[in-house]
Coordinates of C-alpha atoms and ligand atoms in Angstrom, one line a residue:
M10 CA -5.0 6.4 -22.7
R11 CA -1.3 5.9 -23.2
I12 CA 0.1 2.4 -23.8
E13 CA 3.8 1.4 -23.8
K14 CA 5.1 -2.0 -24.9
N15 CA 8.3 -3.7 -23.7
Y16 CA 8.7 -0.8 -21.1
S17 CA 11.3 -0.4 -18.4
L18 CA 9.9 -0.3 -14.8
K19 CA 13.1 0.9 -13.2
N20 CA 11.6 4.5 -12.7
Y21 CA 8.3 2.8 -11.5
N22 CA 9.5 1.0 -8.5
T23 CA 11.2 2.6 -5.5
F24 CA 13.8 -0.3 -5.3
N25 CA 14.9 1.2 -8.6
V26 CA 15.4 -2.5 -9.9
E27 CA 15.5 -3.0 -13.7
A28 CA 12.5 -5.0 -15.1
R29 CA 10.6 -4.8 -18.2
A30 CA 6.9 -5.0 -18.7
E31 CA 5.3 -6.6 -21.8
V32 CA 2.6 -3.8 -21.8
V33 CA 1.8 -0.9 -19.6
A34 CA -1.5 1.1 -19.7
F35 CA -1.6 4.4 -18.0
I36 CA -5.2 4.6 -16.6
E37 CA -6.7 8.1 -16.4
S38 CA -10.3 7.0 -16.1
V39 CA -12.6 4.1 -15.1
A40 CA -13.4 3.4 -18.8
D41 CA -9.6 3.0 -19.4
V42 CA -9.4 -0.1 -17.1
F43 CA -11.9 -2.1 -19.2
E44 CA -10.7 -0.8 -22.5
A45 CA -7.1 -1.8 -21.8
K46 CA -8.3 -5.3 -20.4
K47 CA -10.4 -5.7 -23.8
Q48 CA -7.4 -4.6 -26.1
F49 CA -4.9 -7.0 -24.3
H50 CA -7.1 -9.8 -23.5
N51 CA -4.6 -12.3 -25.0
L52 CA -2.0 -11.4 -22.3
N53 CA -2.3 -14.1 -19.5
K54 CA -1.8 -12.0 -16.5
H55 CA -2.1 -8.3 -15.1
F56 CA -1.1 -6.3 -12.2
V57 CA -2.1 -3.0 -10.8
L58 CA 0.7 -0.5 -10.1
G59 CA 0.6 2.5 -7.9
G60 CA 3.7 4.3 -6.7
G61 CA 5.8 1.0 -6.9
S62 CA 6.8 1.7 -3.2
N63 CA 5.7 -1.7 -1.9
T64 CA 6.7 -3.8 -5.0
L65 CA 9.8 -5.9 -5.8
F66 CA 9.8 -6.9 -9.4
K67 CA 12.0 -10.3 -9.2
D68 CA 11.6 -10.8 -13.0
N69 CA 10.3 -9.1 -16.1
F70 CA 6.6 -8.9 -16.2
E71 CA 5.0 -10.9 -18.9
G72 CA 1.5 -9.4 -19.0
L73 CA -0.5 -6.2 -18.7
I74 CA 0.3 -3.6 -16.0
F75 CA -2.2 -1.1 -15.1
K76 CA -0.6 2.0 -13.9
N77 CA -2.8 4.2 -11.8
E78 CA -2.7 7.8 -13.1
M79 CA -6.3 9.0 -11.8
K80 CA -6.0 12.3 -10.0
G81 CA -8.4 14.6 -7.9
I82 CA -9.2 15.3 -4.3
K83 CA -12.2 17.2 -3.0
I84 CA -14.4 17.4 0.2
T85 CA -17.8 15.7 -0.5
D86 CA -19.6 16.1 2.5
S87 CA -19.4 17.9 6.0
N88 CA -21.2 18.3 9.3
Q89 CA -20.4 19.8 12.5
D90 CA -17.9 17.1 13.5
Y91 CA -16.6 15.3 10.4
A92 CA -15.7 16.0 6.7
W93 CA -15.5 13.4 3.9
I94 CA -12.8 13.6 1.4
E95 CA -12.9 11.6 -1.9
C96 CA -9.4 11.1 -3.2
S97 CA -8.5 9.4 -6.6
G98 CA -6.3 6.3 -6.5
G99 CA -3.5 7.8 -8.6
E100 CA -2.8 10.7 -6.2
E101 CA 0.4 10.4 -4.1
W102 CA -0.7 9.4 -0.4
Q103 CA 1.2 12.6 0.8
H104 CA -1.0 14.8 -1.3
L105 CA -4.0 13.5 0.6
V106 CA -2.3 14.1 3.9
D107 CA -1.4 17.7 3.0
F108 CA -4.9 18.4 1.8
T109 CA -6.4 17.3 5.0
I110 CA -3.9 19.2 7.3
S111 CA -4.5 22.4 5.2
N112 CA -8.2 21.9 5.6
N113 CA -7.7 21.5 9.6
L114 CA -8.9 17.8 9.6
A115 CA -7.6 15.3 11.8
G116 CA -6.9 11.5 11.4
I117 CA -4.2 10.7 9.1
E118 CA -1.3 13.0 10.2
N119 CA 0.6 9.9 11.6
L120 CA 0.6 8.4 8.2
S121 CA 2.6 11.4 6.8
L122 CA 5.4 10.7 4.4
I123 CA 4.2 7.2 3.7
P124 CA 5.3 6.6 0.0
G125 CA 2.9 5.2 -2.5
T126 CA -0.4 6.2 -4.0
V127 CA -3.8 6.5 -2.4
G128 CA -5.0 3.5 -4.6
A129 CA -2.6 1.1 -2.8
S130 CA -3.5 2.4 0.6
P131 CA -6.5 0.1 1.4
I132 CA -4.7 -3.0 0.0
Q133 CA -2.3 -3.0 2.8
N134 CA -4.2 -0.9 5.2
I135 CA -1.2 1.4 5.7
G136 CA -0.3 2.1 9.2
A137 CA 2.2 4.1 11.1
Y138 CA 2.6 5.3 14.6
G139 CA -0.7 3.8 16.0
T140 CA -2.9 4.9 13.2
E141 CA -4.1 2.7 10.3
L142 CA -6.2 3.7 7.2
K143 CA -9.1 1.5 8.5
D144 CA -9.6 4.1 11.4
C145 CA -10.9 6.5 9.0
L146 CA -11.8 5.0 5.7
D147 CA -15.5 5.3 4.9
F148 CA -15.4 3.3 1.5
T149 CA -13.2 2.2 -1.3
D150 CA -14.3 2.6 -5.0
A151 CA -13.1 0.0 -7.4
V152 CA -13.7 -1.5 -10.9
D153 CA -13.7 -5.2 -11.6
I154 CA -10.9 -5.6 -14.1
T155 CA -12.5 -8.4 -16.0
T156 CA -16.1 -7.2 -16.3
G157 CA -15.7 -3.3 -16.1
E158 CA -18.2 -3.4 -13.3
Y159 CA -18.0 -0.5 -10.6
R160 CA -18.2 -1.6 -7.0
R161 CA -18.2 0.3 -3.6
F162 CA -16.6 -1.4 -0.6
S163 CA -17.5 -0.4 2.8
N164 CA -14.9 -0.3 5.6
K165 CA -16.3 -3.7 6.7
D166 CA -16.2 -5.3 3.1
C167 CA -12.5 -4.4 2.9
Q168 CA -11.9 -6.9 5.8
F169 CA -8.9 -4.8 7.2
G170 CA -6.3 -6.6 9.2
Y171 CA -2.8 -5.7 10.4
R172 CA -1.4 -4.5 6.9
D173 CA -3.9 -6.6 5.3
S174 CA -7.1 -6.5 3.5
V175 CA -9.6 -8.5 1.3
F176 CA -7.5 -7.2 -1.9
K177 CA -4.6 -9.4 -0.8
H178 CA -6.6 -12.7 -0.5
E179 CA -9.8 -13.5 -2.4
L180 CA -10.0 -10.4 -4.3
K181 CA -6.2 -10.4 -5.1
D182 CA -5.6 -8.7 -8.7
K183 CA -9.6 -8.7 -9.3
Y184 CA -10.2 -5.1 -8.7
F185 CA -8.6 -1.7 -9.8
I186 CA -9.0 0.8 -6.9
T187 CA -10.3 4.1 -8.4
G188 CA -10.3 6.0 -5.1
V189 CA -11.0 6.1 -1.5
T190 CA -13.2 8.4 0.7
V191 CA -12.0 9.0 4.3
K192 CA -14.0 10.4 7.1
L193 CA -11.9 12.8 9.2
S194 CA -12.5 14.8 12.4
K195 CA -12.8 18.4 12.9
N196 CA -12.0 17.9 16.5
K197 CA -8.4 17.8 17.0
K198 CA -7.4 14.6 18.9
Y199 CA -3.9 13.1 18.2
N200 CA -2.4 9.9 18.7
T201 CA 1.1 10.5 20.6
E202 CA 1.4 7.0 22.0
Y203 CA 4.7 5.9 20.2
A204 CA 7.9 6.5 22.1
D205 CA 9.5 8.5 19.1
I206 CA 6.8 10.9 19.0
K207 CA 6.6 11.2 22.8
R208 CA 10.4 12.0 22.8
K209 CA 10.1 14.5 20.1
L210 CA 7.3 16.3 21.6
Q211 CA 9.3 16.5 24.9
E212 CA 12.2 17.6 23.1
L213 CA 10.3 20.5 21.3
E214 CA 8.4 21.3 24.7
V215 CA 5.2 21.4 23.0
T216 CA 2.3 22.8 24.9
E217 CA -0.3 22.9 21.9
L218 CA -0.6 20.2 19.3
S219 CA -1.8 20.7 15.7
G220 CA -2.2 18.4 12.7
K221 CA 0.6 20.4 11.0
L222 CA 3.0 20.0 13.9
M223 CA 2.2 16.2 14.1
S224 CA 2.7 15.7 10.6
D225 CA 6.1 17.8 10.7
I226 CA 7.3 15.5 13.6
V227 CA 6.4 12.3 12.0
S228 CA 8.0 13.5 8.7
E229 CA 11.2 14.4 10.6
I230 CA 11.3 11.0 12.6
R231 CA 10.8 9.3 9.3
R232 CA 13.4 11.2 7.3
T233 CA 16.2 10.4 10.1
K234 CA 15.1 6.7 10.5
F235 CA 14.1 5.6 6.9
P236 CA 16.1 5.7 3.7
D237 CA 14.8 8.3 1.0
P238 CA 14.1 6.1 -1.9
S239 CA 15.2 8.7 -4.3
V240 CA 18.6 8.5 -2.9
L241 CA 18.6 4.8 -1.7
G242 CA 16.3 2.2 -3.3
N243 CA 14.0 0.5 -0.8
C244 CA 10.4 -0.2 -0.4
G245 CA 10.0 0.8 3.3
S246 CA 9.3 -2.3 5.6
F247 CA 10.1 -5.5 3.6
F248 CA 8.7 -7.7 6.4
K249 CA 5.7 -7.5 8.6
N250 CA 5.9 -7.5 12.4
S251 CA 5.5 -10.9 13.9
I252 CA 2.5 -11.8 15.8
I253 CA 2.9 -14.8 18.1
D254 CA 0.9 -16.0 21.2
V255 CA 1.8 -15.1 24.6
A256 CA 3.0 -18.6 25.7
F257 CA 5.5 -18.6 23.0
F258 CA 6.6 -15.1 23.7
N259 CA 7.2 -15.9 27.3
K260 CA 9.2 -19.0 26.2
L261 CA 11.4 -16.8 23.9
K262 CA 11.8 -14.4 26.8
L263 CA 13.9 -16.9 28.7
S264 CA 16.4 -17.1 26.0
F265 CA 16.2 -13.6 24.9
P266 CA 15.2 -11.4 28.0
D267 CA 15.4 -8.1 26.0
I268 CA 12.9 -9.2 23.4
P269 CA 10.4 -6.3 22.9
G270 CA 6.7 -7.2 22.6
Y271 CA 3.4 -5.5 22.4
S272 CA 0.3 -7.4 23.8
D273 CA -3.1 -7.1 22.4
C274 CA -6.3 -8.2 24.2
D275 CA -6.5 -11.5 22.3
G276 CA -3.5 -13.1 24.0
L277 CA -1.3 -12.3 21.1
V278 CA 2.0 -10.3 21.0
K279 CA 3.5 -8.1 18.3
I280 CA 7.3 -8.4 18.1
P281 CA 9.1 -5.9 16.1
T282 CA 10.5 -8.0 13.2
G283 CA 13.4 -5.2 12.9
W284 CA 14.6 -6.4 16.3
L285 CA 14.6 -10.1 15.3
I286 CA 16.7 -9.4 12.1
E287 CA 19.2 -7.3 14.0
K288 CA 19.6 -9.7 16.7
A289 CA 20.1 -12.5 13.9
G290 CA 23.2 -10.2 12.9
W291 CA 21.8 -8.9 9.7
K292 CA 21.6 -5.1 10.3
G293 CA 23.9 -3.4 7.8
R294 CA 25.0 -6.5 6.0
R295 CA 25.0 -6.6 2.2
S296 CA 25.6 -9.0 -0.5
G297 CA 26.7 -7.1 -3.7
D298 CA 24.4 -4.1 -4.1
A299 CA 21.5 -5.7 -2.1
G300 CA 21.7 -4.9 1.7
V301 CA 19.9 -4.6 5.0
Y302 CA 19.8 -0.9 5.8
E303 CA 22.3 0.0 8.5
K304 CA 20.0 2.2 10.6
H305 CA 16.9 -0.1 10.4
A306 CA 16.9 -3.8 9.9
L307 CA 13.3 -4.0 8.7
I308 CA 14.4 -2.2 5.4
L309 CA 16.1 -4.0 2.4
V310 CA 18.0 -1.5 0.0
N311 CA 19.4 -1.4 -3.4
Y312 CA 23.0 0.2 -3.3
G313 CA 22.9 0.6 -7.0
T314 CA 22.6 -2.1 -9.4
A315 CA 21.1 -5.0 -7.3
T316 CA 18.7 -7.1 -9.3
G317 CA 15.1 -7.9 -8.0
K318 CA 16.3 -11.6 -7.7
E319 CA 19.4 -10.6 -5.5
I320 CA 17.1 -8.6 -3.2
Y321 CA 14.7 -11.4 -3.0
C322 CA 17.4 -14.0 -2.3
L323 CA 18.7 -11.9 0.5
S324 CA 15.2 -11.8 1.8
E325 CA 15.0 -15.5 1.9
N326 CA 18.2 -15.9 3.5
I327 CA 16.9 -13.7 6.4
V328 CA 13.8 -15.6 6.5
H329 CA 15.5 -18.9 7.0
D330 CA 18.1 -17.7 9.5
V331 CA 15.3 -15.8 11.8
E332 CA 13.4 -19.1 11.6
D333 CA 16.2 -21.1 12.7
K334 CA 17.2 -18.7 15.5
F335 CA 13.8 -18.0 16.8
G336 CA 11.2 -20.3 15.4
I337 CA 9.4 -17.4 13.9
H338 CA 8.5 -17.5 10.1
L339 CA 8.6 -13.9 8.7
E340 CA 5.9 -12.7 6.5
K341 CA 6.9 -10.3 3.7
E342 CA 5.0 -7.0 3.5
A343 CA 6.5 -6.3 0.2
N344 CA 4.6 -7.5 -2.9
I345 CA 6.9 -9.9 -4.8
V346 CA 6.0 -9.8 -8.6
Ligands
NAP420 P1 9.4 1.7 16.2 O1 8.8 2.9 16.8 O2 11.1 1.5 16.1 O3 8.8 0.4 16.6 C1 9.1 -0.9 16.4 C2 7.8 -1.7 16.2 O4 7.1 -1.8 17.3 C3 6.8 -0.9 15.2 O5 6.6 -1.5 14.0 C4 5.5 -0.9 15.9 O6 4.6 -1.7 15.4 C5 5.8 -1.5 17.4 N1 5.4 -0.5 18.3 C6 6.3 0.5 18.8 N2 5.6 1.2 19.8 C7 4.4 0.6 20.0 C8 3.3 0.9 20.8 N3 3.4 2.0 21.6 N4 2.1 0.1 20.7 C9 2.1 -0.9 19.7 N5 3.1 -1.2 18.8 C10 4.2 -0.4 18.9 O7 8.9 1.6 14.7 P2 9.5 2.1 13.3 O8 10.1 1.0 12.6 O9 10.4 3.2 13.5 O10 8.4 2.5 12.5 C11 7.4 3.7 13.0 C12 6.0 3.5 12.6 O11 6.0 3.6 11.0 C13 5.5 2.1 12.8 O12 4.1 2.3 13.1 C14 5.6 1.5 11.5 O13 4.6 0.4 11.3 C15 5.5 2.5 10.5 N6 6.2 2.2 9.3 C16 5.6 1.5 8.2 C17 6.2 1.2 7.1 C18 5.9 0.6 6.0 O14 6.5 0.4 4.9 N7 4.5 0.0 6.1 C19 7.6 1.6 7.0 C20 8.3 2.2 8.0 C21 7.7 2.5 9.2 P3 3.6 -1.2 14.2 O15 4.4 -1.2 13.0 O16 2.4 -2.0 14.2 O17 3.2 0.3 14.5

């Protein structure tokens, strides 16, 4: 296991902000997790890092960082209708998507081009274009960081919610996710509900869908709408969409007739937070090198030398302003460390 001390995390977070970690352990096996924890038991905190694509380092990290480097993807079971794919947590999420598409399996093509690692995917129940990881996750394998004990979490055990799971709450920082197993369909059924996808399918005059085509379409839409982190530092959606009750939504609609909302069957309405931030006048604004992306207000960007603190300050200013204007408190999707 490789160990680094006083190590720069600049290349390990997609915001590209400078921050140093006291110790980084590059984890290649289940045994490494416990070994690293034992070796550095005197450090008072730890953090598990995947692709750093959902993390904002506000400060240097005084503690132990576990960097997930566990690799491997394989089909572990199959029947007439489904196949089960086991994927190690250190794999890039897109490698898993590519693997399933080349094996003609359907279910995660709408999650194409989501940055980050497989190990991070259950933590936030990644989602896009009407598909969430919870729709196909069979189980998550993990190791208790303190005891070294292995545990398998069923889909139910993960307590998935909207960009949410048990790993963000009572089990926060308790487990190192070693891998996931997804159950994917051999029957090709694709989710084309979202307007951007519908538009693209019409534009291309598609008559027959395939996983590869869906993945290509999603990837193309994402490339035009979202900044490439290798060019412009960002961590995707910085805030979650806002969920409010229908009565409050109807009240807001009186003052903002064009406010968009998607109702669910529990009397709740999801409002695109990007719309709120844009309406509050933040889209394209910048403060030094920290800014709100000019094409999508849900995304905060680092134009070059912004610090984690500066990006965080910008996000707090947005939270206060949106609360003043709409009475909605924004929740951050990004993990602030
Ligand atoms: P969009 O299509 O402009 O729509 C704005 C928001 O409205 C979305 O966030 C989406 O919620 C919601 N929405 C749109 N059509 C909907 C429908 N038919 N039913 C229910 N809700 C609907 O969204 P976008 O910003 O370009 O993002 C496209 C997709 O990629 C979204 O699903 C988004 O969540 C996902 N994405 C995720 C990240 C990330 O970092 N996690 C980053 C970028 C985009 P949902 O978010 O619930 O889908």
